[in-house]
Amino acid sequence: MSNHALFSPSDAHRWTKCHASVQYRDIETPMSASAKRGAKMHRIAASMLERYLSPAMPKEFGRIGHVMEKYIRDYVNSVNKIDFDKILVEHRVFFGDEIKQSNHNCFGTVDAVTYKHSTKELFVIDFKTGSEAIPATNNLQLLLYAVGCLRRFP
């Protein structure tokens, strides 16, 4: 299975408006410095969350700037504030059945998902590292992640 789905949640803003756009998804574009920085921040944050929500900055990633470290710590601390029984970090979810497509083509990796069994509360968390504000309400990416999580947490 490919690392990026034909109908990925991160591209939902595009393919829900222009169905033909999925045929151009394989066009290679070089990764920008911002994208590389964001990917590294995601790896560090995932490592911290997987280490039992550790606030300690992992040493194996080398030196990072103070701004990057602050974003990462703020994200991990935000996840730490949620009352949950279960957390999944960098978890692949599938939602093909819900949009009448093959699960082979419809999946994504959510940064963090928390679930509280007693209240049936599900939090879908996407770590954004760019300079552009992304609204959480009516966010197709988050909604598709949530749909994929419903199978795991009915």
mmCIF file of C-alpha atoms in Angstrom:
data_model
loop_
_atom_site.group_PDB
_atom_site.id
_atom_site.type_symbol
_atom_site.label_atom_id
_atom_site.label_comp_id
_atom_site.label_asym_id
_atom_site.label_seq_id
_atom_site.Cartn_x
_atom_site.Cartn_y
_atom_site.Cartn_z
ATOM 1 C CA MET A 1 0.000 0.000 0.000
ATOM 2 C CA SER A 2 1.279 3.439 -0.892
ATOM 3 C CA ASN A 3 2.188 6.007 1.783
ATOM 4 C CA HIS A 4 -0.314 8.448 0.350
ATOM 5 C CA ALA A 5 -3.873 7.538 -0.571
ATOM 6 C CA LEU A 6 -5.656 8.508 -3.743
ATOM 7 C CA PHE A 7 -8.346 10.073 -1.555
ATOM 8 C CA SER A 8 -6.304 11.276 1.411
ATOM 9 C CA PRO A 9 -7.807 13.408 4.196
ATOM 10 C CA SER A 10 -5.018 15.978 3.800
ATOM 11 C CA ASP A 11 -6.049 16.516 0.163
ATOM 12 C CA ALA A 12 -9.821 16.356 0.759
ATOM 13 C CA HIS A 13 -10.135 20.117 0.311
ATOM 14 C CA ARG A 14 -8.995 19.533 -3.288
ATOM 15 C CA TRP A 15 -10.576 16.232 -4.383
ATOM 16 C CA THR A 16 -14.015 17.042 -2.957
ATOM 17 C CA LYS A 17 -14.174 20.147 -5.151
ATOM 18 C CA CYS A 18 -12.408 18.795 -8.240
ATOM 19 C CA HIS A 19 -12.786 15.037 -8.687
ATOM 20 C CA ALA A 20 -10.419 14.964 -11.671
ATOM 21 C CA SER A 21 -7.582 16.314 -9.515
ATOM 22 C CA VAL A 22 -6.819 12.837 -8.129
ATOM 23 C CA GLN A 23 -5.224 11.869 -11.435
ATOM 24 C CA TYR A 24 -2.485 14.475 -10.854
ATOM 25 C CA ARG A 25 -1.525 13.379 -7.355
ATOM 26 C CA ASP A 26 1.569 11.493 -8.544
ATOM 27 C CA ILE A 27 3.258 14.557 -10.009
ATOM 28 C CA GLU A 28 6.545 14.797 -8.151
ATOM 29 C CA THR A 29 7.255 18.069 -6.397
ATOM 30 C CA PRO A 30 10.339 18.645 -4.276
ATOM 31 C CA MET A 31 9.785 18.933 -0.536
ATOM 32 C CA SER A 32 10.170 22.518 0.619
ATOM 33 C CA ALA A 33 12.313 23.527 3.590
ATOM 34 C CA SER A 34 9.094 24.309 5.511
ATOM 35 C CA ALA A 35 7.690 20.853 4.746
ATOM 36 C CA LYS A 36 10.939 19.211 5.878
ATOM 37 C CA ARG A 37 10.882 21.237 9.095
ATOM 38 C CA GLY A 38 7.231 20.287 9.689
ATOM 39 C CA ALA A 39 7.953 16.596 9.076
ATOM 40 C CA LYS A 40 10.798 16.690 11.598
ATOM 41 C CA MET A 41 8.558 18.433 14.148
ATOM 42 C CA HIS A 42 5.919 15.739 13.642
ATOM 43 C CA ARG A 43 8.480 12.955 14.186
ATOM 44 C CA ILE A 44 9.710 14.574 17.409
ATOM 45 C CA ALA A 45 6.187 15.192 18.725
ATOM 46 C CA ALA A 46 5.140 11.616 17.915
ATOM 47 C CA SER A 47 8.192 10.311 19.739
ATOM 48 C CA MET A 48 7.303 12.395 22.809
ATOM 49 C CA LEU A 49 3.676 11.223 22.784
ATOM 50 C CA GLU A 50 4.680 7.591 22.312
ATOM 51 C CA ARG A 51 6.959 7.875 25.327
ATOM 52 C CA TYR A 52 3.959 8.179 27.615
ATOM 53 C CA LEU A 53 3.343 11.841 26.839
ATOM 54 C CA SER A 54 6.847 12.752 27.923
ATOM 55 C CA PRO A 55 7.639 16.482 28.058
ATOM 56 C CA ALA A 56 11.338 15.660 27.569
ATOM 57 C CA MET A 57 12.727 16.603 24.182
ATOM 58 C CA PRO A 58 14.212 13.461 22.554
ATOM 59 C CA LYS A 59 17.945 13.753 21.976
ATOM 60 C CA GLU A 60 18.137 11.456 18.927
ATOM 61 C CA PHE A 61 16.710 14.157 16.651
ATOM 62 C CA GLY A 62 19.620 16.519 17.228
ATOM 63 C CA ARG A 63 19.379 20.230 17.868
ATOM 64 C CA ILE A 64 16.267 22.131 16.917
ATOM 65 C CA GLY A 65 15.476 25.812 17.215
ATOM 66 C CA HIS A 66 13.677 27.369 20.175
ATOM 67 C CA VAL A 67 10.606 28.199 18.083
ATOM 68 C CA MET A 68 10.275 24.608 16.832
ATOM 69 C CA GLU A 69 10.737 23.307 20.355
ATOM 70 C CA LYS A 70 8.016 25.639 21.672
ATOM 71 C CA TYR A 71 5.514 24.504 19.020
ATOM 72 C CA ILE A 72 6.245 20.866 19.790
ATOM 73 C CA ARG A 73 5.986 21.324 23.561
ATOM 74 C CA ASP A 74 2.720 23.299 23.198
ATOM 75 C CA TYR A 75 1.263 20.496 21.085
ATOM 76 C CA VAL A 76 2.336 17.722 23.482
ATOM 77 C CA ASN A 77 1.097 19.738 26.481
ATOM 78 C CA SER A 78 -2.269 20.273 24.747
ATOM 79 C CA VAL A 79 -2.645 16.539 24.229
ATOM 80 C CA ASN A 80 -1.609 15.951 27.865
ATOM 81 C CA LYS A 81 -4.512 18.141 29.060
ATOM 82 C CA ILE A 82 -7.130 15.876 27.484
ATOM 83 C CA ASP A 83 -8.765 13.343 29.816
ATOM 84 C CA PHE A 84 -8.571 10.015 27.981
ATOM 85 C CA ASP A 85 -8.286 6.271 28.473
ATOM 86 C CA LYS A 86 -6.619 5.484 25.149
ATOM 87 C CA ILE A 87 -4.289 7.373 22.821
ATOM 88 C CA LEU A 88 -3.160 6.407 19.349
ATOM 89 C CA VAL A 89 -0.218 8.260 17.828
ATOM 90 C CA GLU A 90 0.457 8.399 14.084
ATOM 91 C CA HIS A 91 -2.452 6.028 13.526
ATOM 92 C CA ARG A 92 -3.606 5.014 10.043
ATOM 93 C CA VAL A 93 -7.373 5.171 9.549
ATOM 94 C CA PHE A 94 -9.546 3.958 6.676
ATOM 95 C CA PHE A 95 -12.822 5.501 5.500
ATOM 96 C CA GLY A 96 -13.418 4.124 2.005
ATOM 97 C CA ASP A 97 -16.687 2.352 2.801
ATOM 98 C CA GLU A 98 -18.214 5.597 4.019
ATOM 99 C CA ILE A 99 -17.509 7.429 0.741
ATOM 100 C CA LYS A 100 -18.185 4.449 -1.539
ATOM 101 C CA GLN A 101 -14.545 3.866 -2.467
ATOM 102 C CA SER A 102 -11.997 1.143 -1.796
ATOM 103 C CA ASN A 103 -10.187 1.383 1.547
ATOM 104 C CA HIS A 104 -7.042 0.807 -0.521
ATOM 105 C CA ASN A 105 -7.566 4.345 -1.887
ATOM 106 C CA CYS A 106 -9.035 6.050 1.195
ATOM 107 C CA PHE A 107 -6.838 6.307 4.248
ATOM 108 C CA GLY A 108 -4.759 8.748 6.197
ATOM 109 C CA THR A 109 -2.517 8.955 9.230
ATOM 110 C CA VAL A 110 -3.892 11.002 12.081
ATOM 111 C CA ASP A 111 -1.296 12.623 14.345
ATOM 112 C CA ALA A 112 -3.081 11.726 17.590
ATOM 113 C CA VAL A 113 -6.455 10.326 18.601
ATOM 114 C CA THR A 114 -7.682 10.156 22.184
ATOM 115 C CA TYR A 115 -10.733 8.322 23.461
ATOM 116 C CA LYS A 116 -12.560 8.412 26.795
ATOM 117 C CA HIS A 117 -14.654 5.249 27.108
ATOM 118 C CA SER A 118 -17.040 6.418 29.865
ATOM 119 C CA THR A 119 -18.152 9.510 27.933
ATOM 120 C CA LYS A 120 -17.516 8.172 24.398
ATOM 121 C CA GLU A 121 -15.456 11.306 23.679
ATOM 122 C CA LEU A 122 -13.139 11.131 20.710
ATOM 123 C CA PHE A 123 -10.545 13.813 20.060
ATOM 124 C CA VAL A 124 -8.875 13.884 16.648
ATOM 125 C CA ILE A 125 -5.732 16.000 16.802
ATOM 126 C CA ASP A 126 -3.770 17.236 13.817
ATOM 127 C CA PHE A 127 -0.480 18.982 14.587
ATOM 128 C CA LYS A 128 -0.185 22.001 12.295
ATOM 129 C CA THR A 129 3.251 23.594 12.032
ATOM 130 C CA GLY A 130 2.805 26.138 9.250
ATOM 131 C CA SER A 131 2.180 29.847 9.482
ATOM 132 C CA GLU A 132 -1.343 29.667 8.056
ATOM 133 C CA ALA A 133 -4.247 29.341 10.513
ATOM 134 C CA ILE A 134 -6.369 26.271 9.750
ATOM 135 C CA PRO A 135 -9.895 26.212 11.218
ATOM 136 C CA ALA A 136 -10.840 23.089 13.177
ATOM 137 C CA THR A 137 -14.592 23.369 12.607
ATOM 138 C CA ASN A 138 -15.951 21.815 9.416
ATOM 139 C CA ASN A 139 -12.413 20.723 8.571
ATOM 140 C CA LEU A 140 -12.681 17.907 6.002
ATOM 141 C CA GLN A 141 -9.333 16.423 6.976
ATOM 142 C CA LEU A 142 -10.320 16.106 10.641
ATOM 143 C CA LEU A 143 -13.819 14.873 9.769
ATOM 144 C CA LEU A 144 -12.428 12.088 7.577
ATOM 145 C CA TYR A 145 -9.968 11.090 10.305
ATOM 146 C CA ALA A 146 -12.888 10.976 12.773
ATOM 147 C CA VAL A 147 -14.953 8.811 10.408
ATOM 148 C CA GLY A 148 -12.012 6.418 10.150
ATOM 149 C CA CYS A 149 -11.674 6.333 13.958
ATOM 150 C CA LEU A 150 -15.334 5.428 14.507
ATOM 151 C CA ARG A 151 -14.603 1.810 13.536
ATOM 152 C CA ARG A 152 -11.972 1.556 16.242
ATOM 153 C CA PHE A 153 -14.020 3.389 18.876
ATOM 154 C CA PRO A 154 -17.715 2.635 18.206
#
